[in-house]
CSV table of C-alpha atoms in Angstrom, one decimal:
chain,number,residue,atom,x,y,z
A,1,MET,CA,100.3,80.2,93.9
A,2,GLU,CA,98.9,81.3,90.6
A,3,ILE,CA,101.8,83.2,89.1
A,4,LYS,CA,103.8,82.5,86.0
A,5,ILE,CA,106.9,83.9,84.2
A,6,VAL,CA,105.9,84.3,80.5
A,7,ASN,CA,108.4,84.8,77.7
A,8,ILE,CA,107.4,87.7,75.5
A,9,PRO,CA,108.3,87.2,71.8
A,10,LYS,CA,111.5,89.0,71.0
A,11,ILE,CA,112.3,90.1,67.4
A,12,GLU,CA,116.0,90.6,67.3
A,13,ASP,CA,117.4,93.2,64.9
A,14,PRO,CA,120.8,94.9,64.6
A,15,ARG,CA,118.9,98.2,64.8
A,16,GLY,CA,117.4,97.2,68.2
A,17,ASN,CA,115.1,94.5,69.5
A,18,LEU,CA,111.3,94.6,69.6
A,19,SER,CA,108.9,92.7,71.8
A,20,VAL,CA,105.2,92.5,71.4
A,21,ILE,CA,102.5,91.9,74.1
A,22,GLU,CA,99.4,90.5,72.3
A,23,LYS,CA,96.5,88.2,73.2
A,24,GLU,CA,98.8,85.2,72.8
A,25,VAL,CA,101.0,86.4,75.6
A,26,VAL,CA,98.4,87.4,78.2
A,27,PRO,CA,95.4,85.1,78.9
A,28,PHE,CA,93.0,88.0,79.3
A,29,GLU,CA,91.6,90.9,77.4
A,30,ILE,CA,93.8,94.0,77.9
A,31,LYS,CA,91.7,96.8,79.3
A,32,ARG,CA,94.3,99.0,81.0
A,33,VAL,CA,98.0,99.7,80.6
A,34,TYR,CA,100.1,101.9,82.9
A,35,TYR,CA,103.7,102.1,84.0
A,36,LEU,CA,105.7,103.1,87.1
A,37,TYR,CA,108.9,105.1,86.8
A,38,ASP,CA,111.1,107.5,88.7
A,39,VAL,CA,110.5,105.4,91.8
A,40,PRO,CA,112.7,106.9,94.5
A,41,ALA,CA,115.3,104.8,96.2
A,42,GLY,CA,113.8,102.7,99.0
A,43,ALA,CA,110.2,103.4,97.9
A,44,GLU,CA,107.7,100.6,97.6
A,45,ARG,CA,104.7,100.2,95.3
A,46,GLY,CA,101.8,97.8,95.3
A,47,GLY,CA,100.9,96.7,98.7
A,48,HIS,CA,97.5,95.3,97.8
A,49,ALA,CA,95.6,92.3,96.2
A,50,HIS,CA,92.8,92.2,93.7
A,51,LYS,CA,89.5,90.4,94.0
A,52,LYS,CA,89.0,89.9,90.2
A,53,LEU,CA,91.7,91.8,88.3
A,54,GLN,CA,94.7,90.0,86.8
A,55,GLN,CA,98.0,91.8,85.9
A,56,PHE,CA,101.0,91.2,83.7
A,57,LEU,CA,104.2,93.0,84.9
A,58,VAL,CA,107.2,93.7,82.8
A,59,ALA,CA,110.5,95.4,83.7
A,60,LEU,CA,110.9,97.6,80.6
A,61,SER,CA,114.1,99.0,82.0
A,62,GLY,CA,116.1,98.2,85.1
A,63,SER,CA,115.0,95.8,87.7
A,64,PHE,CA,112.7,95.4,90.7
A,65,ASP,CA,111.5,92.7,93.1
A,66,VAL,CA,107.9,91.5,93.2
A,67,ILE,CA,107.0,90.0,96.6
A,68,LEU,CA,104.0,87.7,96.2
A,69,ASN,CA,101.8,86.2,98.9
A,70,ASP,CA,98.8,83.9,98.5
A,71,GLY,CA,98.0,83.7,102.2
A,72,LYS,CA,99.9,80.5,102.5
A,73,GLU,CA,103.4,81.1,101.1
A,74,GLU,CA,105.5,84.1,100.0
A,75,LYS,CA,107.6,84.2,96.9
A,76,ILE,CA,110.0,86.8,95.5
A,77,VAL,CA,110.4,87.3,91.8
A,78,THR,CA,113.0,89.6,90.3
A,79,LEU,CA,112.0,91.2,87.0
A,80,ASN,CA,114.9,92.5,85.0
A,81,LYS,CA,114.4,91.5,81.3
A,82,PRO,CA,112.1,93.4,78.9
A,83,PHE,CA,111.2,90.1,77.2
A,84,GLU,CA,109.8,88.4,80.3
A,85,GLY,CA,106.6,89.2,82.1
A,86,LEU,CA,105.1,88.1,85.4
A,87,LEU,CA,101.4,87.0,85.2
A,88,ILE,CA,99.6,87.5,88.5
A,89,THR,CA,96.1,86.2,88.9
A,90,ASN,CA,93.6,87.6,91.3
A,91,GLY,CA,93.8,86.9,95.0
A,92,ILE,CA,97.5,87.4,95.2
A,93,TRP,CA,99.0,90.1,97.5
A,94,ARG,CA,101.8,92.0,95.7
A,95,GLU,CA,104.5,94.4,96.8
A,96,LEU,CA,107.1,95.9,94.4
A,97,LYS,CA,110.5,96.8,96.0
A,98,ASN,CA,114.2,97.4,95.3
A,99,PHE,CA,113.7,99.4,92.1
A,100,SER,CA,117.0,100.1,90.4
A,101,SER,CA,117.8,103.5,89.2
A,102,GLY,CA,115.9,104.2,86.0
A,103,ALA,CA,113.6,101.2,86.4
A,104,VAL,CA,110.3,101.2,84.5
A,105,CYS,CA,107.5,98.7,85.4
A,106,LEU,CA,104.9,98.2,82.8
A,107,VAL,CA,101.5,96.9,84.1
A,108,VAL,CA,99.0,95.3,81.7
A,109,ALA,CA,95.6,94.8,83.4
A,110,SER,CA,92.5,92.8,82.7
A,111,ASP,CA,90.2,95.6,83.8
A,112,VAL,CA,89.9,99.3,84.3
A,113,PHE,CA,90.6,100.9,87.7
A,114,GLU,CA,87.9,100.0,90.2
A,115,GLU,CA,88.6,100.8,93.9
A,116,ALA,CA,86.1,98.1,95.0
A,117,ASP,CA,88.3,95.4,93.5
A,118,TYR,CA,91.3,96.3,95.7
A,119,ILE,CA,92.1,94.7,99.1
A,120,ARG,CA,94.5,97.2,100.6
A,121,GLU,CA,94.8,95.8,104.2
A,122,PHE,CA,97.1,92.8,104.6
A,123,ASP,CA,95.1,91.4,107.6
A,124,GLU,CA,91.9,91.6,105.5
A,125,PHE,CA,93.6,89.8,102.7
A,126,LEU,CA,94.8,87.0,105.0
A,127,ALA,CA,91.2,86.7,106.4
A,128,ILE,CA,89.8,86.4,102.9
A,129,SER,CA,92.4,84.0,101.6
A,130,ALA,CA,91.9,81.7,104.6
A,131,LYS,CA,88.3,81.0,103.5
């Protein structure tokens, strides 16, 4: 499964820490950035895979679980540090669950939104990943 936890440089300062996501942190050109917040208790996000797009997820605040599936195995990664990110390559099904109160999920993406790049049905994903 092509996923990786990546350390984001952290500059510690008594006035507050600072972390920077630059081209040395993510292995793709950043074309889109968005964030999830105010996720209600019990709600889930994601529930799709991408044909080409890659993503880098960071828990800016709070925590959440990322359930990953490559068609052969499932893995759960808990994100809860603003100086660590999860790199998810294309062809990986992802679901985001168990958001803590006040959690904020930053998503850095390799491309702009394109509906045709999404695989939104798990059965279709399994069929494609079996090839």
